[in-house]
């Protein structure tokens, strides 16, 4: 039987999950695939704290060089996350002709080019199923299942923590802080949960998906990103009254020779399939030329769901080691061209706007006039409450407007004495 030796770097939540899954499934995997996945090292700075799983002391090490330089190691799993030193570890593993499995979305989104080039040069594989959508086999679906298709657009809920928070706020009226604490306690959030909340984690993931679907080059720092930190209970409630829910969506669309890519809170009609995706669940909607519409749904975070994706990568690589002539779908660049990223200024979307405006005659006409001058057309308006000569919420839905026109209009509106607080603007997608 083929034995494939593995070195795990990073014994945190997901790392411990990988050890658990391997322990439970090694015999079944051996029987099913005829390959033995042998965990030779588990490496971390802290090897004394209990992870809720017993590990043979002989394989625990704090010496990462031992893992990277051992000629018997076939696959290195990197699960420490972040850019440094993960990048250096991965590059060294590649240089030493080891295949790599990683869940490191930040690294792949920001430095993927360098890493994939190094892997190609050294003839080794990089697998990263766990980097997007936790347990959902989205990478495999795009590379293999949809290989005969051109994806037209791909969008979804790809951050479990923020979806958990928005769901708790919406379904239970829970406040933001309590929901975040719960998500952290359940092991969904990143070490630095700001990345979940400020949309960067979703941006990393959609950058990876975009590289697989639309363009070899995605300039990460130019991706438009807004997080959920400013989504209030009030807007969740008003959106609900209008027949919408609010989700943090990551969106990438092909449009002629360009593509657009953005992450932001979004109003989605309640009848849209993604609207019923709650809690830590992720869902990714794909539209492609031959396959049409498709929705992948599953647990996007958490120890065992994510670990199962890592183990699936291990088996793929192990299979390739065992059958070196088998077909490889892993070349990230495939036939993906070099399309241009559309500037957010030129993106057109519908909007939900909430003005905090004085409740007095003539206010609406002043707002409508400024919007009209920027070529923005109003779809509906509702005033919430009645407080003469005081500020009330005016909720407005507008038709598709160019981002730069809306920004110009809001800059003027927010300076008017009738507007008492910064206007809330949330994009609307029909799906
Ligand atoms: N922190 C991520 C999330 C988990 O909440 O979705 C893995 O990417």
Coordinates of C-alpha atoms and ligand atoms in Angstrom, one line a residue:
X1 CA 0.0 0.0 0.0
X2 CA 1.2 3.5 -0.9
X3 CA 2.1 5.5 2.2
X4 CA 2.0 9.3 1.9
X5 CA 3.8 11.2 4.7
X6 CA 2.3 14.4 5.9
X7 CA 3.6 17.2 8.0
X8 CA 1.0 19.5 9.6
X9 CA 2.1 23.1 10.5
X10 CA -0.5 24.8 12.7
X11 CA -2.2 22.9 15.5
X12 CA -5.1 25.4 16.1
X13 CA -8.8 24.8 15.7
X14 CA -8.6 23.5 12.1
X15 CA -5.3 21.7 12.6
X16 CA -6.8 19.8 15.5
X17 CA -9.8 19.1 13.3
X18 CA -7.5 17.5 10.6
X19 CA -6.0 15.3 13.2
X20 CA -9.4 14.2 14.4
X21 CA -10.7 13.5 10.9
X22 CA -7.6 11.6 9.9
X23 CA -7.8 9.5 13.1
X24 CA -11.4 8.6 12.5
X25 CA -11.2 8.0 8.8
X26 CA -7.7 6.7 8.0
X27 CA -8.8 3.0 7.9
X28 CA -11.9 3.8 5.7
X29 CA -9.7 6.0 3.4
X30 CA -7.2 3.2 3.2
X31 CA -9.9 0.7 2.2
X32 CA -11.6 3.1 -0.2
X33 CA -8.5 4.5 -1.9
X34 CA -5.7 2.1 -1.1
X35 CA -3.5 4.9 0.2
X36 CA -2.3 5.4 3.7
X37 CA -2.2 9.0 4.9
X38 CA 0.5 9.0 7.6
X39 CA 0.7 12.0 9.9
X40 CA 4.4 12.3 10.6
X41 CA 4.6 15.7 12.3
X42 CA 2.2 18.0 14.0
X43 CA 4.1 21.3 14.5
X44 CA 3.1 24.3 16.5
X45 CA 4.7 26.8 18.8
X46 CA 2.5 25.5 21.6
X47 CA 2.4 21.7 21.8
X48 CA 1.4 21.4 25.4
X49 CA -2.2 22.8 25.6
X50 CA -4.8 20.2 25.1
X51 CA -6.7 20.3 21.8
X52 CA -9.2 17.7 22.8
X53 CA -7.5 15.0 20.8
X54 CA -4.6 12.7 21.8
X55 CA -1.5 12.9 19.6
X56 CA 1.5 10.7 19.9
X57 CA 4.1 12.8 21.6
X58 CA 6.7 11.5 19.2
X59 CA 5.1 13.4 16.3
X60 CA 4.6 16.7 18.1
X61 CA 7.3 19.3 17.4
X62 CA 7.9 23.0 17.7
X63 CA 10.6 22.8 15.0
X64 CA 9.2 23.8 11.7
X65 CA 12.5 23.3 9.9
X66 CA 12.3 19.6 10.8
X67 CA 9.0 19.4 8.9
X68 CA 10.1 21.4 5.9
X69 CA 13.5 19.7 5.5
X70 CA 12.5 16.1 6.1
X71 CA 13.0 14.4 2.7
X72 CA 10.3 11.8 3.6
X73 CA 7.5 14.3 3.9
X74 CA 5.4 14.3 0.7
X75 CA 2.7 16.9 1.7
X76 CA 2.9 19.9 4.0
X77 CA -0.3 21.2 5.4
X78 CA -0.1 24.9 6.3
X79 CA -2.8 25.9 8.8
X80 CA -1.2 28.8 10.7
X81 CA -3.0 31.5 8.5
X82 CA -1.9 35.1 7.9
X83 CA 0.8 36.2 5.5
X84 CA 4.0 35.8 7.5
X85 CA 5.6 33.4 8.2
X86 CA 3.1 31.2 6.3
X87 CA 4.3 32.4 3.0
X88 CA 8.0 31.6 3.8
X89 CA 7.0 28.1 5.1
X90 CA 5.0 27.4 2.0
X91 CA 7.7 28.6 -0.4
X92 CA 10.3 26.6 1.4
X93 CA 8.1 23.5 1.3
X94 CA 7.7 24.0 -2.4
X95 CA 11.4 24.5 -2.9
X96 CA 12.0 21.2 -1.1
X97 CA 9.6 19.6 -3.6
X98 CA 6.7 19.0 -1.2
X99 CA 3.1 19.4 -2.2
X100 CA 1.1 21.9 -0.2
X101 CA -2.4 21.9 1.2
X102 CA -3.5 25.2 2.7
X103 CA -6.6 27.0 3.9
X104 CA -4.8 30.3 3.8
X105 CA -7.1 32.6 1.8
X106 CA -5.3 35.8 2.7
X107 CA -2.0 34.5 1.4
X108 CA -3.5 33.1 -1.8
X109 CA -5.5 36.2 -2.5
X110 CA -2.6 38.6 -1.9
X111 CA 0.4 36.5 -3.0
X112 CA -1.1 33.7 -4.9
X113 CA 0.8 34.5 -8.1
X114 CA 4.2 34.0 -6.5
X115 CA 3.2 30.8 -4.8
X116 CA 1.6 29.2 -7.9
X117 CA 4.5 30.2 -10.0
X118 CA 6.9 28.6 -7.5
X119 CA 4.8 25.4 -7.4
X120 CA 4.7 25.2 -11.2
X121 CA 8.4 25.7 -11.4
X122 CA 9.0 22.9 -8.9
X123 CA 6.4 20.6 -10.3
X124 CA 4.4 20.3 -7.1
X125 CA 0.7 20.8 -6.3
X126 CA -1.0 23.4 -4.2
X127 CA -4.5 22.5 -3.0
X128 CA -6.7 25.0 -1.2
X129 CA -10.3 23.7 -1.0
X130 CA -10.6 24.8 2.7
X131 CA -9.7 28.3 1.8
X132 CA -13.2 29.1 0.5
X133 CA -16.6 28.0 1.8
X134 CA -15.3 25.6 4.6
X135 CA -16.8 22.2 3.7
X136 CA -18.3 23.2 0.4
X137 CA -16.3 21.7 -2.5
X138 CA -16.4 25.0 -4.5
X139 CA -12.8 24.8 -5.8
X140 CA -13.3 21.3 -7.1
X141 CA -16.7 22.3 -8.6
X142 CA -15.2 25.2 -10.5
X143 CA -12.1 23.4 -11.6
X144 CA -13.6 20.0 -12.5
X145 CA -17.4 19.9 -12.5
X146 CA -17.8 23.2 -14.4
X147 CA -14.7 22.8 -16.5
X148 CA -16.7 22.9 -19.8
X149 CA -18.4 26.2 -18.8
X150 CA -17.6 29.9 -18.7
X151 CA -18.8 31.3 -15.4
X152 CA -20.8 34.5 -16.0
X153 CA -21.2 35.5 -12.4
X154 CA -20.5 34.0 -9.0
X155 CA -21.7 35.5 -5.8
X156 CA -22.6 34.4 -2.3
X157 CA -22.3 34.3 1.4
X158 CA -18.8 33.2 2.1
X159 CA -18.2 34.4 5.7
X160 CA -19.8 32.3 8.3
X161 CA -19.1 34.7 11.2
X162 CA -20.8 37.7 9.6
X163 CA -23.7 35.5 8.4
X164 CA -24.1 34.2 11.9
X165 CA -24.2 37.8 13.3
X166 CA -26.6 39.1 10.7
X167 CA -28.9 36.0 11.1
X168 CA -28.9 36.4 14.9
X169 CA -29.7 40.1 14.6
X170 CA -32.4 39.5 12.1
X171 CA -34.1 36.4 13.6
X172 CA -33.6 37.0 17.3
X173 CA -33.2 40.8 17.4
X174 CA -29.8 40.1 19.1
X175 CA -27.2 42.9 19.3
X176 CA -24.0 42.8 17.3
X177 CA -21.6 42.2 20.2
X178 CA -23.5 39.2 21.6
X179 CA -23.8 37.6 18.2
X180 CA -20.1 38.1 17.6
X181 CA -19.1 36.6 20.9
X182 CA -21.2 33.5 20.2
X183 CA -19.6 33.1 16.8
X184 CA -16.2 33.3 18.4
X185 CA -17.1 30.8 21.1
X186 CA -18.2 28.4 18.4
X187 CA -14.8 28.6 16.6
X188 CA -16.1 30.3 13.4
X189 CA -14.3 33.6 13.6
X190 CA -10.7 34.3 12.5
X191 CA -8.0 34.9 15.1
X192 CA -8.6 38.6 14.4
X193 CA -12.4 38.7 14.0
X194 CA -12.2 42.2 12.4
X195 CA -11.4 40.4 9.1
X196 CA -14.7 38.7 9.3
X197 CA -16.7 41.8 10.1
X198 CA -14.9 44.3 7.9
X199 CA -15.5 42.1 4.8
X200 CA -11.8 41.3 4.2
X201 CA -12.2 37.6 4.7
X202 CA -14.9 37.5 2.1
X203 CA -12.8 39.6 -0.2
X204 CA -9.9 37.1 0.1
X205 CA -12.3 34.3 -0.8
X206 CA -14.0 36.0 -3.7
X207 CA -10.5 37.0 -5.1
X208 CA -9.6 33.3 -5.2
X209 CA -12.8 32.4 -6.9
X210 CA -12.4 35.2 -9.4
X211 CA -8.9 34.0 -10.3
X212 CA -10.4 30.6 -11.1
X213 CA -13.3 32.0 -13.1
X214 CA -12.5 35.4 -14.7
X215 CA -9.1 36.7 -14.6
X216 CA -5.6 35.5 -13.9
X217 CA -4.8 38.8 -12.3
X218 CA -6.9 40.2 -9.5
X219 CA -5.4 43.3 -7.9
X220 CA -6.5 42.6 -4.3
X221 CA -6.1 46.1 -3.0
X222 CA -8.5 47.4 -5.6
X223 CA -11.4 45.2 -4.6
X224 CA -14.2 47.2 -3.2
X225 CA -15.0 46.0 0.3
X226 CA -17.5 47.1 2.9
X227 CA -18.2 45.1 6.1
X228 CA -21.2 44.6 8.3
X229 CA -20.1 47.0 11.1
X230 CA -22.5 49.7 10.1
X231 CA -25.6 47.5 9.6
X232 CA -28.0 48.4 12.3
X233 CA -31.1 46.6 13.6
X234 CA -33.2 49.4 12.3
X235 CA -32.2 48.8 8.7
X236 CA -32.6 45.0 9.1
X237 CA -36.2 45.8 10.3
X238 CA -37.0 48.3 7.5
X239 CA -35.5 45.9 4.9
X240 CA -37.7 43.2 6.3
X241 CA -40.8 45.4 6.0
X242 CA -39.9 45.9 2.3
X243 CA -39.6 42.2 1.7
X244 CA -35.8 41.9 1.9
X245 CA -33.1 40.6 4.2
X246 CA -29.6 41.9 4.6
X247 CA -26.6 39.6 3.8
X248 CA -22.9 40.2 3.4
X249 CA -22.4 39.2 -0.3
X250 CA -19.2 38.7 -2.2
X251 CA -19.9 39.3 -5.8
X252 CA -17.9 38.8 -9.0
X253 CA -19.5 39.3 -12.5
X254 CA -18.1 39.0 -16.0
X255 CA -19.1 41.9 -18.1
X256 CA -17.6 41.9 -21.7
X257 CA -13.9 42.2 -21.4
X258 CA -14.1 43.4 -17.8
X259 CA -15.2 41.9 -14.5
X260 CA -16.5 43.5 -11.4
X261 CA -15.7 42.3 -7.9
X262 CA -17.1 43.6 -4.7
X263 CA -18.0 42.7 -1.1
X264 CA -20.7 44.6 0.8
X265 CA -23.9 44.2 2.8
X266 CA -26.7 43.7 0.4
X267 CA -30.5 43.7 0.4
X268 CA -31.7 40.5 -1.2
X269 CA -35.4 39.7 -1.8
X270 CA -36.6 37.3 0.8
X271 CA -37.6 34.8 -1.9
X272 CA -34.1 34.6 -3.2
X273 CA -32.5 31.2 -2.3
X274 CA -29.6 32.9 -0.6
X275 CA -31.9 34.7 1.8
X276 CA -32.7 31.5 3.6
X277 CA -29.0 30.8 4.3
X278 CA -28.7 31.5 8.0
X279 CA -26.2 31.0 10.8
X280 CA -22.7 29.8 9.9
X281 CA -23.9 28.4 6.6
X282 CA -22.3 29.6 3.4
X283 CA -23.9 29.4 0.0
X284 CA -22.4 30.2 -3.4
X285 CA -24.5 30.9 -6.4
X286 CA -22.9 30.3 -9.8
X287 CA -24.3 31.1 -13.2
X288 CA -22.4 29.7 -16.2
X289 CA -23.1 29.4 -19.9
X290 CA -24.0 25.7 -20.2
X291 CA -24.8 24.6 -16.7
X292 CA -27.0 27.6 -16.0
X293 CA -27.8 28.4 -12.3
X294 CA -26.3 26.4 -9.5
X295 CA -26.2 26.8 -5.7
X296 CA -23.7 25.2 -3.4
X297 CA -24.7 25.3 0.2
X298 CA -22.9 24.1 3.4
X299 CA -21.0 24.8 6.5
X300 CA -18.6 27.6 5.7
X301 CA -16.6 27.6 8.9
X302 CA -16.0 25.4 12.0
X303 CA -13.5 22.8 12.9
X304 CA -14.6 19.6 11.3
X305 CA -16.3 20.9 8.2
X306 CA -13.2 22.8 7.3
X307 CA -10.9 19.9 8.3
X308 CA -12.9 17.6 6.0
X309 CA -12.0 19.8 3.0
X310 CA -8.3 19.7 4.0
X311 CA -8.4 15.9 4.1
X312 CA -10.1 15.8 0.7
X313 CA -7.2 17.8 -0.7
X314 CA -4.7 15.4 1.0
X315 CA -6.4 12.5 -0.8
X316 CA -6.4 14.2 -4.1
X317 CA -2.7 14.8 -3.9
X318 CA -2.0 11.4 -2.5
X319 CA -3.9 9.9 -5.5
X320 CA -1.7 12.0 -7.8
X321 CA 1.5 10.8 -6.1
X322 CA 0.2 7.3 -6.5
X323 CA -0.8 7.8 -10.2
X324 CA 1.6 10.5 -11.6
X325 CA 0.0 10.3 -15.0
X326 CA -3.5 11.0 -13.8
X327 CA -5.2 14.2 -15.1
X328 CA -4.6 17.3 -13.1
X329 CA -7.1 20.1 -12.8
X330 CA -5.0 22.0 -10.4
X331 CA -3.3 24.6 -12.7
X332 CA -5.0 27.7 -11.4
X333 CA -4.2 29.7 -14.5
X334 CA -5.8 27.1 -16.9
X335 CA -7.3 29.1 -19.7
X336 CA -8.3 32.0 -17.6
X337 CA -7.5 35.3 -19.5
X338 CA -6.3 38.6 -18.1
X339 CA -9.5 40.6 -17.9
X340 CA -9.6 44.1 -16.5
X341 CA -11.2 44.9 -13.2
X342 CA -14.0 47.5 -13.4
X343 CA -13.7 50.4 -11.1
X344 CA -16.4 50.6 -8.4
X345 CA -17.2 54.1 -9.7
X346 CA -18.6 52.6 -12.9
X347 CA -20.5 49.8 -11.2
X348 CA -24.3 50.1 -11.4
X349 CA -26.6 48.8 -8.7
X350 CA -29.9 49.5 -7.1
X351 CA -29.9 51.0 -3.6
X352 CA -31.8 51.2 -0.3
X353 CA -31.3 54.6 1.2
X354 CA -32.2 55.8 4.7
X355 CA -32.2 59.5 5.3
X356 CA -32.5 61.0 8.8
X357 CA -34.4 64.0 7.6
X358 CA -36.5 66.8 9.2
X359 CA -40.2 66.0 9.2
X360 CA -41.4 69.1 7.4
X361 CA -42.9 70.1 4.1
X362 CA -40.6 70.3 1.1
X363 CA -37.9 67.9 2.4
X364 CA -38.7 65.2 -0.1
X365 CA -38.6 67.5 -3.1
X366 CA -35.1 68.7 -2.0
X367 CA -33.8 65.2 -1.8
X368 CA -35.5 64.2 -5.1
X369 CA -34.0 67.2 -6.9
X370 CA -30.4 66.4 -5.9
X371 CA -30.9 62.7 -6.9
X372 CA -32.5 63.7 -10.2
X373 CA -29.5 66.0 -11.0
X374 CA -27.3 62.9 -10.8
X375 CA -29.6 60.9 -13.1
X376 CA -30.9 58.8 -10.2
X377 CA -34.4 57.6 -10.4
X378 CA -36.5 56.8 -7.3
X379 CA -38.5 53.6 -7.2
X380 CA -40.3 54.0 -3.8
X381 CA -40.3 56.1 -0.7
X382 CA -41.7 55.5 2.8
X383 CA -41.5 57.8 5.8
X384 CA -41.1 55.9 9.0
X385 CA -43.0 57.7 11.9
X386 CA -44.1 61.3 12.3
X387 CA -42.1 63.8 14.5
X388 CA -42.9 67.3 13.3
X389 CA -39.8 69.5 12.9
X390 CA -37.6 66.6 14.2
X391 CA -35.6 63.9 12.3
X392 CA -37.4 60.9 11.0
X393 CA -36.3 58.0 8.8
X394 CA -37.1 58.3 5.2
X395 CA -36.5 55.0 3.4
X396 CA -36.1 55.1 -0.3
X397 CA -35.4 52.5 -2.9
X398 CA -33.8 53.7 -6.1
X399 CA -33.4 52.1 -9.5
X400 CA -29.9 51.2 -10.9
X401 CA -27.5 54.1 -10.4
X402 CA -23.9 54.5 -11.2
X403 CA -21.8 54.4 -8.0
X404 CA -20.0 57.7 -8.7
X405 CA -23.4 59.5 -9.3
X406 CA -24.8 58.2 -6.1
X407 CA -21.7 59.1 -4.1
X408 CA -21.9 62.7 -5.5
X409 CA -25.6 63.0 -4.6
X410 CA -25.0 61.7 -1.1
X411 CA -22.1 64.1 -0.5
X412 CA -24.4 67.0 -1.4
X413 CA -27.4 65.6 0.5
X414 CA -25.5 65.0 3.7
X415 CA -24.5 68.7 3.8
X416 CA -28.1 69.9 3.7
X417 CA -29.4 71.3 7.0
X418 CA -32.6 69.1 6.7
X419 CA -30.4 66.0 6.8
X420 CA -29.5 65.3 10.4
X421 CA -27.3 62.2 10.2
X422 CA -25.1 60.5 7.6
X423 CA -27.4 58.7 5.1
X424 CA -27.3 54.9 5.1
X425 CA -26.9 53.4 1.7
X426 CA -27.0 49.7 1.1
X427 CA -26.9 48.0 -2.3
X428 CA -29.7 45.8 -3.6
X429 CA -29.3 42.7 -5.7
X430 CA -32.1 40.9 -7.4
X431 CA -30.0 37.9 -7.9
Ligands
LIG1 N1 -13.8 33.1 9.7 C1 -14.3 32.4 8.6 C2 -15.8 32.6 8.5 C3 -14.0 30.9 8.6 O1 -16.4 33.1 9.5 O2 -16.3 32.2 7.5 C4 -13.1 30.3 7.6 O3 -12.9 30.9 6.5

